[in-house]
């Protein structure tokens, strides 16, 4: 056989979503973590678009996440976790943790981010959960993070810990060791298939080689717009998936034709938001507060559209949507996650009220 005949072209994100993901939606909703789908998506280049930090690359990462989110928010959220980790590593000035960048960008290694608590801590909403002290060529770290996703034993995640003098350090931790124990001790109403665990950090040693940023105060303003903008991929994907679900339901479409929000209007609003995301991606590296507030407003608008669209699908499907296991109800439960994951609607509205 000629060598060229044996080469299988890599599958596209659309093919992986259609062939691997769509048949497993119910299982993932029930708690199956789609690790093989994530690896296939990595091989398709899903996690590598934004490594260089160009606006086009950031938008391509958001769009790829959106393609998965049209079918499944659990998978889209796992993509975001991975994308966020890649984003930190790619923007880090430290050579040590950057040794992992290639493996995370191509999906050979998978991991997550424990930055909800730090994001809330930066907004003065809650104290930082991880504390550390300088010890030798590294830091001794302890604390507990209630939820970190895309984690099974052996996966890495990024966390932020505070020093006694108030400075903060960001580093990479390996989940599922004696010093960084994980436990799956909750059942969620959705997003069960995201490998979400509680992390208990018990005197873990963070060597300098795994420090992403010794000075978080300088690093976070450089990554925060991208971190939040990436999340719009999962929200916009869900919105488009809901519009498609409504359109494919011919009987419901006819009966619900006078409902206030139909699929055409949902798609039009999603397109306007995507244009705003594209414009915001151009400014992602700007570190000023006004730009970040614009990013948060955009993220808020994506959350609100996700909620409205999913609610609209429920109204169209009526009792069929109200049956256990229905698609519109899965999308409604997922849409609520878009709105409660950090930065949540509650968090963003607090920030915007302060700025007013
Ligand atoms: C399925 C799932 C997966 C998740 N995955 C991750 C992950 O991968 N990484 C990660 O870091 N996190 C993750 N999280 C956490 C998530 O992002 C939220 O931080 C978490 O759900 C709690 O947020 P909350 O807004 O409900 O805070 P709450 O639990 O409501 O609040 C926490 C504390 O802050 C106070 N507070 C909250 N909001 C305000 C406000 N506006 N003003 C003043 N005080 C306030 C509360 O009173 C409370 O003391 C996950 C959560 C879920 C459910």
XYZ file of C-alpha atoms and ligand atoms in Angstrom:
409
model
C 0.000 0.000 0.000
C 1.350 3.449 -0.861
C 2.272 5.519 2.198
C -0.160 8.294 1.199
C -3.090 5.830 1.253
C -2.469 5.056 4.951
C -2.559 8.655 6.128
C -5.878 9.511 7.706
C -6.520 13.251 7.707
C -7.198 14.646 11.207
C -10.894 14.963 11.952
C -12.466 18.383 12.238
C -14.198 19.698 15.346
C -17.532 19.412 13.505
C -16.889 15.724 12.759
C -15.851 14.961 16.342
C -18.951 16.707 17.680
C -21.215 14.808 15.265
C -19.590 11.369 15.519
C -18.257 11.186 19.097
C -20.117 13.764 21.136
C -23.741 13.831 19.964
C -24.309 10.084 20.532
C -23.134 10.494 24.177
C -25.103 13.553 25.285
C -27.337 11.698 27.748
C -24.422 9.748 29.259
C -22.356 12.917 29.728
C -25.353 14.690 31.246
C -25.601 11.761 33.683
C -21.943 12.125 34.707
C -19.654 10.504 32.147
C -16.485 12.586 31.725
C -15.778 12.712 27.946
C -12.007 12.353 28.152
C -11.663 10.706 24.730
C -13.712 13.478 23.078
C -11.438 16.064 24.693
C -8.329 14.279 23.465
C -9.772 14.051 19.939
C -10.625 17.756 20.070
C -7.054 18.440 21.163
C -5.722 16.502 18.184
C -7.982 18.652 15.976
C -6.204 21.773 17.268
C -9.034 23.024 19.497
C -6.779 24.072 22.401
C -3.985 25.589 20.341
C -5.657 28.503 18.521
C -4.991 31.066 21.244
C -1.403 30.144 22.159
C 0.074 33.071 20.228
C -2.417 35.502 21.759
C -3.595 37.060 18.499
C -7.195 38.356 18.335
C -7.921 35.935 15.473
C -6.559 33.017 17.491
C -8.598 33.952 20.539
C -11.739 34.186 18.412
C -10.968 30.827 16.763
C -10.682 29.233 20.229
C -14.025 30.772 21.209
C -15.669 29.526 18.006
C -14.299 25.979 18.430
C -15.642 25.887 21.990
C -18.941 27.161 20.616
C -19.166 24.266 18.158
C -18.997 21.804 21.060
C -21.319 23.965 23.154
C -24.016 23.757 20.487
C -24.319 20.101 21.478
C -23.070 19.881 25.074
C -22.173 22.480 27.687
C -20.246 19.971 29.839
C -17.818 19.394 26.992
C -17.650 23.101 26.167
C -16.867 23.895 29.802
C -14.107 21.266 29.903
C -12.727 22.913 26.749
C -12.805 26.258 28.523
C -10.939 24.801 31.536
C -8.273 23.452 29.218
C -8.186 26.653 27.149
C -7.797 28.774 30.281
C -4.846 26.675 31.446
C -3.231 26.971 28.007
C -3.874 30.729 28.121
C -2.030 31.127 31.454
C 0.912 29.004 30.344
C 1.212 30.772 27.010
C 1.163 34.217 28.667
C 3.529 33.206 31.520
C 7.053 34.601 31.476
C 8.354 31.616 33.448
C 10.164 28.936 31.439
C 9.433 26.204 34.013
C 5.671 25.749 33.595
C 5.859 26.589 29.901
C 7.496 23.174 29.414
C 3.913 21.819 29.668
C 2.428 24.191 27.094
C 2.776 21.981 24.014
C 1.194 18.962 25.732
C -1.810 20.987 26.919
C -2.205 22.798 23.601
C -2.506 19.513 21.695
C -4.616 17.723 24.312
C -1.992 15.088 25.184
C -2.294 16.422 28.744
C -5.556 17.692 30.242
C -6.163 20.020 33.140
C -8.090 22.829 34.722
C -8.124 26.092 36.574
C -9.030 26.954 40.136
C -9.419 30.666 39.575
C -13.037 31.176 40.630
C -12.034 31.857 44.189
C -9.186 34.242 43.252
C -11.489 36.125 40.848
C -13.951 36.592 43.681
C -11.121 37.464 46.058
C -9.905 40.197 43.663
C -13.434 41.621 43.791
C -13.422 41.500 47.612
C -16.239 38.934 47.578
C -14.459 36.201 49.554
C -10.960 35.568 50.991
C -8.346 33.720 48.972
C -8.649 30.014 49.774
C -5.026 28.941 49.291
C -2.209 30.253 51.508
C 1.506 29.752 51.077
C 4.912 30.463 52.556
C 8.263 30.726 50.841
C 10.353 27.580 51.496
C 13.647 26.891 49.733
C 13.254 27.272 45.973
C 9.460 27.194 46.095
C 6.378 27.611 48.258
C 4.571 25.469 50.824
C 0.815 25.672 50.037
C -2.344 24.714 51.900
C -6.084 25.314 51.559
C -9.235 23.986 49.893
C -10.949 24.769 46.592
C -14.601 23.662 46.575
C -14.832 22.931 42.849
C -12.259 22.490 40.124
C -13.284 20.847 36.828
C -11.589 18.794 34.114
C -9.690 16.946 36.827
C -8.979 13.276 37.406
C -5.851 12.013 39.171
C -2.735 13.070 37.258
C -4.279 16.153 35.638
C -2.718 19.522 36.437
C -4.531 22.711 37.404
C -3.592 26.311 38.053
C -4.174 27.857 41.471
C -3.354 31.103 43.255
C -2.101 31.299 46.849
C -1.383 34.280 49.098
C 1.839 34.881 51.027
C 1.770 36.272 54.599
C 2.764 39.716 53.239
C -0.276 39.722 50.906
C 1.570 39.007 47.668
C 0.066 36.260 45.550
C 1.668 33.459 43.589
C 0.164 31.394 40.760
C 1.321 27.854 40.156
C 0.613 24.444 38.709
C -0.548 21.607 40.942
C -1.011 17.930 40.173
C -4.419 16.602 41.237
C -4.850 13.308 43.041
C -1.647 13.131 45.073
C -1.396 12.810 48.871
C -0.623 16.548 49.123
C -3.262 17.625 46.566
C -6.150 15.263 47.254
C -9.375 15.376 45.227
C -12.869 14.141 46.047
C -16.033 14.037 43.953
C -18.512 14.624 46.728
C -21.468 16.422 45.150
C -24.038 15.811 42.432
C -24.911 18.808 40.301
C -28.179 19.428 38.437
C -26.114 19.702 35.231
C -22.442 19.685 34.181
C -21.989 16.366 35.978
C -19.752 15.139 33.160
C -17.081 17.760 33.760
C -14.754 15.903 36.142
C -15.534 18.464 38.858
C -13.943 17.756 42.233
C -13.144 19.342 45.561
C -9.403 19.906 45.989
C -7.710 19.701 49.385
C -4.170 21.101 49.335
C -2.308 19.790 52.388
C 1.172 21.274 52.679
C 1.867 20.753 48.991
C 5.250 21.892 47.744
C 5.119 24.195 44.724
C 8.659 24.352 43.271
C 9.696 27.483 41.393
C 9.764 25.340 38.227
C 5.942 25.126 38.470
C 5.311 28.791 39.278
C 3.335 30.493 36.497
C 3.646 33.955 38.079
C 5.537 35.038 41.193
C 3.637 38.337 41.074
C -0.050 37.719 40.416
C -0.896 41.436 40.741
C 1.081 42.081 37.551
C 0.085 38.866 35.744
C -3.697 38.696 36.190
C -4.518 41.996 34.422
C -2.713 40.550 31.384
C -4.787 37.364 31.260
C -8.175 38.339 32.660
C -9.858 39.656 29.492
C -8.927 36.518 27.563
C -9.960 34.283 30.486
C -13.459 35.811 30.529
C -13.835 36.237 26.755
C -13.070 32.557 26.215
C -16.162 31.726 28.283
C -18.375 33.426 25.713
C -17.687 30.412 23.461
C -19.617 28.051 25.689
C -22.486 30.523 26.126
C -22.843 31.392 22.445
C -22.575 27.726 21.493
C -25.393 26.844 23.855
C -27.523 29.679 22.469
C -27.048 28.480 18.882
C -27.794 24.904 19.911
C -31.035 26.043 21.516
C -32.049 27.963 18.372
C -31.412 24.849 16.296
C -33.415 22.688 18.714
C -36.364 25.074 18.444
C -36.183 25.236 14.661
C -36.018 21.445 14.244
C -39.187 21.061 16.322
C -41.636 21.842 13.515
C -44.823 21.282 15.472
C -43.652 23.341 18.437
C -42.436 26.090 16.117
C -45.874 26.359 14.589
C -47.685 26.326 17.912
C -45.168 28.721 19.446
C -44.872 31.124 16.537
C -46.115 34.093 18.624
C -43.703 33.496 21.503
C -41.576 36.569 22.211
C -38.236 34.942 21.320
C -37.941 32.540 18.369
C -34.840 30.930 16.824
C -34.259 33.674 14.235
C -34.177 36.384 16.894
C -31.960 34.230 19.131
C -29.486 33.681 16.300
C -29.503 37.363 15.373
C -28.732 38.333 18.956
C -25.983 35.689 19.135
C -24.417 37.115 15.992
C -24.400 40.642 17.432
C -22.727 39.315 20.583
C -20.143 37.427 18.541
C -19.297 40.654 16.725
C -18.779 42.310 20.095
C -16.572 39.375 21.153
C -14.485 39.779 17.967
C -14.018 43.493 18.732
C -13.161 42.756 22.374
C -10.610 40.107 21.327
C -8.626 42.855 19.597
C -8.269 44.632 22.956
C -7.703 41.569 25.175
C -4.148 42.556 26.164
C -5.204 45.966 27.502
C -4.774 45.906 31.258
C -6.938 48.866 32.301
C -10.065 48.498 34.394
C -12.433 50.105 31.862
C -11.593 47.435 29.276
C -12.135 44.688 31.841
C -15.526 46.137 32.773
C -16.472 46.071 29.059
C -15.425 42.410 28.964
C -17.606 41.701 32.001
C -20.607 43.493 30.414
C -20.223 41.329 27.333
C -19.944 38.168 29.427
C -23.095 39.241 31.309
C -25.017 39.746 28.066
C -24.013 36.255 26.904
C -25.277 34.778 30.196
C -28.577 36.622 29.955
C -29.149 35.541 26.348
C -28.329 31.920 27.278
C -30.968 32.044 30.026
C -33.570 33.719 27.816
C -32.977 31.388 24.881
C -33.142 28.215 26.971
C -36.292 29.476 28.683
C -37.798 30.156 25.280
C -37.134 26.591 24.159
C -38.935 25.360 27.279
C -41.914 27.559 26.453
C -42.020 26.196 22.921
C -41.708 22.528 23.920
C -44.252 22.824 26.712
C -44.976 19.525 28.474
C -42.656 17.639 26.106
C -39.812 19.742 27.452
C -41.008 19.216 30.999
C -40.465 15.445 30.785
C -37.416 14.110 32.597
C -34.545 13.603 30.147
C -35.794 16.182 27.631
C -33.315 18.176 25.556
C -34.779 21.617 26.279
C -34.583 20.941 30.006
C -30.947 19.821 29.717
C -30.203 23.070 27.877
C -32.041 25.114 30.525
C -30.030 23.472 33.326
C -26.841 24.071 31.334
C -27.753 27.704 30.618
C -28.038 28.309 34.331
C -24.427 27.201 34.689
C -23.298 29.819 32.169
C -24.881 32.361 34.500
C -23.531 31.040 37.825
C -19.973 30.057 36.999
C -17.421 32.726 37.922
C -17.714 35.494 36.929
C -21.375 34.887 37.649
C -24.238 37.274 36.930
C -24.240 38.044 40.661
C -20.509 38.773 40.622
C -20.570 40.888 37.446
C -23.554 42.963 38.512
C -21.756 43.667 41.801
C -18.666 44.860 39.887
C -20.717 46.991 37.501
C -22.702 48.542 40.355
C -19.426 49.529 42.066
C -18.174 51.137 38.878
C -21.390 53.091 38.265
C -20.278 22.293 38.164
C -19.337 23.332 38.683
C -18.047 23.407 38.167
C -17.155 24.360 38.630
N -15.892 24.370 38.149
C -14.990 25.256 38.631
C -13.632 25.251 38.178
O -13.233 24.488 37.296
N -12.774 26.138 38.740
C -13.149 27.004 39.712
O -12.317 27.756 40.198
N -14.438 27.049 40.150
C -15.356 26.202 39.622
N -16.659 26.251 40.081
C -17.046 27.288 41.051
C -17.909 28.368 40.428
O -17.216 29.097 39.441
C -18.397 29.342 41.494
O -17.329 30.028 42.075
C -19.094 28.634 42.594
O -20.189 27.978 42.030
C -19.571 29.564 43.716
O -19.938 30.787 43.196
P -21.138 31.626 43.756
O -21.201 32.861 42.932
O -22.331 30.768 43.821
O -20.616 32.025 45.161
P -21.315 31.798 46.526
O -21.074 30.389 46.968
O -22.714 32.301 46.463
O -20.517 32.784 47.414
C -19.270 32.519 48.001
C -19.094 33.553 49.105
O -19.038 34.874 48.567
C -20.130 35.671 49.032
N -20.640 36.404 47.858
C -21.016 35.839 46.694
N -21.371 36.807 45.816
C -21.217 37.989 46.445
C -21.391 39.332 46.038
N -21.791 39.665 44.810
N -21.120 40.303 46.954
C -20.699 39.992 48.189
N -20.486 38.713 48.638
C -20.747 37.730 47.767
C -21.118 34.692 49.605
O -21.910 35.255 50.635
C -20.235 33.556 50.113
O -19.671 33.872 51.341
C -17.569 25.286 39.630
C -18.876 25.229 40.131
C -19.753 24.275 39.672
C -21.150 24.252 40.230
